[in-house]
């Protein structure tokens, strides 16, 4: 079976980009091992005032150190760090954006969590998602999988017992489908979102939501449907972040024939104003994205 290395070479990726992707993907192994030993909550809070799980901090420090030492990354913006990190000595000009441990509050319940990464060229982290060179996520579930795009379609790898990623599926396409997952409490949803959910439920859509974005998106990628984290009354930007959560996953969705929107615009066209900017998110199959847009237009 094709390895990650063979796949990247066959895609004609720049050598430095191949090395960077492989380096990031390799961190899944130490992260998996660390789940056993880092279960307790750390005392620190991140920039949003949220309690940081020990694994958030640990995986953030691990990947930051590895990328800093690689000499390939000029700038790094992490959901877990207040400031953008600059590595002035880098020989390559990649800019990495990441959520090192998405869904970390679920680690203690042993549900699947993941690491989300986007890679830009040009050394600047504040770029529209459409300009990504690559996007990937590692999902720590029953298997460790790597879902990757280098802008030429999406493929999924699984890590074998020796730590080698082997291709499970190439040219992944999001089918039209009827799964939906939504964050926020029903009383807090804005009217357009409530109208959308009423419509999909009336159409027989099935609710699937764990509270781990990366895991919830992965089943949408495989089976079709939509993941939503809407604008809430009193929180018009919702909860998730444009740079770390919307942009890399949206790029993967688009490469698989789906799309991402905030209900009004395609989020891949939006240039982030600042690294920690939040946005409402609707990401998934084209049938659902069309319905979101129609509903938002109608209920205005
Ligand atoms: P944590 O990383 O704090 O667990 O947050 C996860 C997350 O950002 C995203 O992965 C989930 O989809 C979303 O928040 C869940 O939020 P709710 O608990 O409000 O549904």
Coordinates of C-alpha atoms in Angstrom, one line a residue, residues 50-267:
X50 CA -10.9 28.2 28.7
X51 CA -9.5 25.6 31.0
X52 CA -6.6 24.0 29.1
X53 CA -6.2 20.3 29.2
X54 CA -2.7 19.0 29.8
X55 CA -2.8 17.5 26.3
X56 CA -3.6 20.8 24.8
X57 CA -0.5 22.3 26.3
X58 CA 1.7 19.3 25.7
X59 CA 0.8 18.7 22.0
X60 CA 1.1 22.5 21.4
X61 CA 4.6 22.6 22.8
X62 CA 5.6 19.4 21.0
X63 CA 4.5 20.5 17.6
X64 CA 5.8 24.1 18.1
X65 CA 9.3 22.8 19.2
X66 CA 9.5 20.3 16.2
X67 CA 8.4 23.0 13.7
X68 CA 10.8 25.6 15.2
X69 CA 13.7 23.2 14.9
X70 CA 12.8 22.1 11.4
X71 CA 14.0 25.3 9.8
X72 CA 11.0 25.0 7.5
X73 CA 8.5 27.3 9.2
X74 CA 8.8 31.0 9.3
X75 CA 5.6 31.7 11.3
X76 CA 3.3 29.6 13.4
X77 CA -0.1 30.5 14.9
X78 CA -1.7 28.1 17.3
X79 CA -5.1 28.1 18.9
X80 CA -3.2 27.6 22.2
X81 CA -0.8 30.5 22.0
X82 CA -1.6 34.2 22.4
X83 CA 0.9 35.5 19.9
X84 CA 2.1 34.3 16.4
X85 CA 5.5 32.7 16.8
X86 CA 8.2 33.8 14.3
X87 CA 11.2 31.6 13.6
X88 CA 13.6 34.1 12.0
X89 CA 16.3 31.5 11.0
X90 CA 14.0 29.4 8.9
X91 CA 15.4 28.4 5.5
X92 CA 11.9 27.9 4.0
X93 CA 9.0 30.3 4.2
X94 CA 6.0 28.2 5.3
X95 CA 3.4 29.6 7.7
X96 CA 1.6 27.0 9.8
X97 CA -1.8 27.5 11.6
X98 CA -3.0 24.8 13.9
X99 CA -5.3 23.5 16.6
X100 CA -3.0 21.0 18.2
X101 CA -5.7 19.2 20.2
X102 CA -9.2 19.8 18.9
X103 CA -12.0 18.4 21.2
X104 CA -9.7 18.1 24.1
X105 CA -12.5 18.2 26.7
X106 CA -13.5 14.8 25.3
X107 CA -10.2 13.1 26.0
X108 CA -11.4 12.1 29.5
X109 CA -14.5 10.4 27.9
X110 CA -12.3 8.5 25.4
X111 CA -14.1 10.0 22.4
X112 CA -12.0 10.7 19.2
X113 CA -10.1 14.0 19.1
X114 CA -7.6 15.4 16.6
X115 CA -4.9 17.8 15.4
X116 CA -5.8 20.3 12.7
X117 CA -3.1 22.0 10.5
X118 CA -3.0 24.4 7.6
X119 CA 0.1 25.3 5.7
X120 CA 0.6 28.5 3.7
X121 CA 3.5 29.6 1.6
X122 CA 5.0 33.1 2.0
X123 CA 5.6 33.2 5.7
X124 CA 2.4 35.0 6.7
X125 CA -0.4 33.3 8.7
X126 CA -3.2 35.8 7.9
X127 CA -4.1 34.5 4.4
X128 CA -7.4 33.4 2.9
X129 CA -8.0 29.6 3.1
X130 CA -8.1 29.4 -0.7
X131 CA -4.3 30.1 -0.7
X132 CA -3.4 27.1 1.5
X133 CA -0.6 24.9 0.1
X134 CA -1.8 22.0 2.2
X135 CA -4.3 21.1 5.0
X136 CA -4.5 18.0 7.1
X137 CA -5.9 16.6 10.3
X138 CA -4.9 13.6 12.4
X139 CA -7.8 11.9 14.0
X140 CA -7.0 9.8 17.1
X141 CA -9.8 7.3 17.1
X142 CA -9.8 3.5 16.9
X143 CA -7.2 4.1 14.2
X144 CA -4.9 7.0 13.8
X145 CA -5.8 8.5 10.5
X146 CA -4.4 11.4 8.5
X147 CA -6.7 13.2 6.1
X148 CA -4.6 15.3 3.8
X149 CA -4.9 17.6 0.8
X150 CA -2.0 19.3 -1.1
X151 CA -4.6 21.0 -3.3
X152 CA -5.0 18.0 -5.6
X153 CA -7.9 16.2 -4.0
X154 CA -8.2 14.5 -0.6
X155 CA -6.8 11.3 0.6
X156 CA -6.9 9.4 3.9
X157 CA -4.1 7.4 5.4
X158 CA -4.0 5.1 8.4
X159 CA -1.0 4.6 10.6
X160 CA 0.2 1.0 10.8
X161 CA 1.9 -0.7 13.8
X162 CA 5.3 0.5 12.7
X163 CA 4.2 4.1 12.6
X164 CA 4.1 4.3 8.8
X165 CA 1.1 6.0 7.2
X166 CA -0.5 3.8 4.4
X167 CA -3.1 5.1 2.0
X168 CA -6.6 4.0 2.9
X169 CA -8.6 6.0 0.4
X170 CA -7.6 8.4 -2.4
X171 CA -9.8 11.0 -4.2
X172 CA -12.2 11.2 -1.3
X173 CA -15.5 12.9 -2.3
X174 CA -18.1 14.1 0.2
X175 CA -21.4 12.5 -0.9
X176 CA -24.6 14.4 -0.6
X177 CA -26.0 13.2 2.7
X178 CA -28.4 13.8 5.6
X179 CA -26.3 13.7 8.7
X180 CA -26.1 16.9 10.7
X181 CA -24.4 18.0 13.9
X182 CA -24.8 21.4 15.5
X183 CA -23.2 23.2 18.4
X184 CA -24.8 25.8 20.7
X185 CA -28.0 25.3 22.7
X186 CA -31.3 25.6 20.9
X187 CA -32.5 28.6 22.9
X188 CA -29.4 30.5 21.9
X189 CA -29.5 29.8 18.2
X190 CA -30.1 32.8 15.9
X191 CA -33.3 32.6 13.9
X192 CA -31.7 31.6 10.6
X193 CA -30.0 28.6 12.2
X194 CA -33.1 27.5 14.0
X195 CA -34.9 27.7 10.6
X196 CA -32.2 25.6 8.9
X197 CA -32.3 22.9 11.6
X198 CA -36.1 22.8 11.4
X199 CA -35.9 22.3 7.7
X200 CA -33.3 19.5 7.8
X201 CA -35.1 17.7 10.6
X202 CA -38.4 17.9 8.6
X203 CA -36.4 16.4 5.7
X204 CA -35.5 13.4 7.9
X205 CA -31.8 14.4 8.6
X206 CA -30.1 12.4 11.4
X207 CA -28.3 14.0 14.3
X208 CA -24.7 13.0 14.8
X209 CA -22.7 15.2 17.2
X210 CA -19.9 14.3 19.6
X211 CA -18.6 17.8 20.3
X212 CA -15.3 17.0 18.7
X213 CA -15.2 19.1 15.5
X214 CA -12.6 17.1 13.7
X215 CA -14.3 13.7 14.5
X216 CA -17.7 15.1 13.7
X217 CA -16.4 16.5 10.4
X218 CA -14.8 13.2 9.5
X219 CA -18.0 11.3 9.5
X220 CA -19.6 14.1 7.3
X221 CA -16.7 13.6 4.9
X222 CA -17.3 9.9 4.8
X223 CA -21.1 9.8 4.9
X224 CA -22.3 13.2 3.8
X225 CA -24.2 15.9 5.6
X226 CA -23.3 19.0 7.5
X227 CA -21.4 20.1 10.6
X228 CA -22.6 23.5 12.1
X229 CA -21.4 25.8 14.8
X230 CA -23.8 28.8 14.4
X231 CA -23.8 32.4 15.4
X232 CA -25.6 32.5 18.8
X233 CA -27.7 35.2 20.3
X234 CA -25.1 37.3 22.2
X235 CA -22.2 35.5 20.4
X236 CA -22.6 36.6 16.8
X237 CA -19.3 35.0 15.8
X238 CA -20.1 31.6 17.3
X239 CA -17.4 29.6 19.0
X240 CA -14.9 28.2 16.5
X241 CA -11.9 29.9 15.0
X242 CA -11.5 31.0 11.4
X243 CA -7.8 30.3 11.1
X244 CA -7.4 27.1 13.1
X245 CA -10.7 25.3 12.6
X246 CA -12.6 26.8 9.6
X247 CA -9.9 27.4 7.1
X248 CA -8.0 24.0 7.1
X249 CA -11.2 21.8 7.4
X250 CA -13.0 24.0 4.8
X251 CA -10.1 23.6 2.4
X252 CA -10.3 19.8 2.8
X253 CA -14.1 19.9 2.3
X254 CA -13.7 22.0 -0.8
X255 CA -11.1 19.7 -2.2
X256 CA -13.5 16.8 -1.6
X257 CA -16.3 18.6 -3.5
X258 CA -18.0 20.1 -0.5
X259 CA -17.9 23.7 0.9
X260 CA -17.8 25.9 4.0
X261 CA -19.8 29.0 4.7
X262 CA -20.8 31.2 7.6
X263 CA -24.3 31.2 6.1
X264 CA -23.5 34.2 3.8
X265 CA -20.0 33.9 2.3
X266 CA -17.6 31.1 1.4
X267 CA -15.2 31.2 4.4

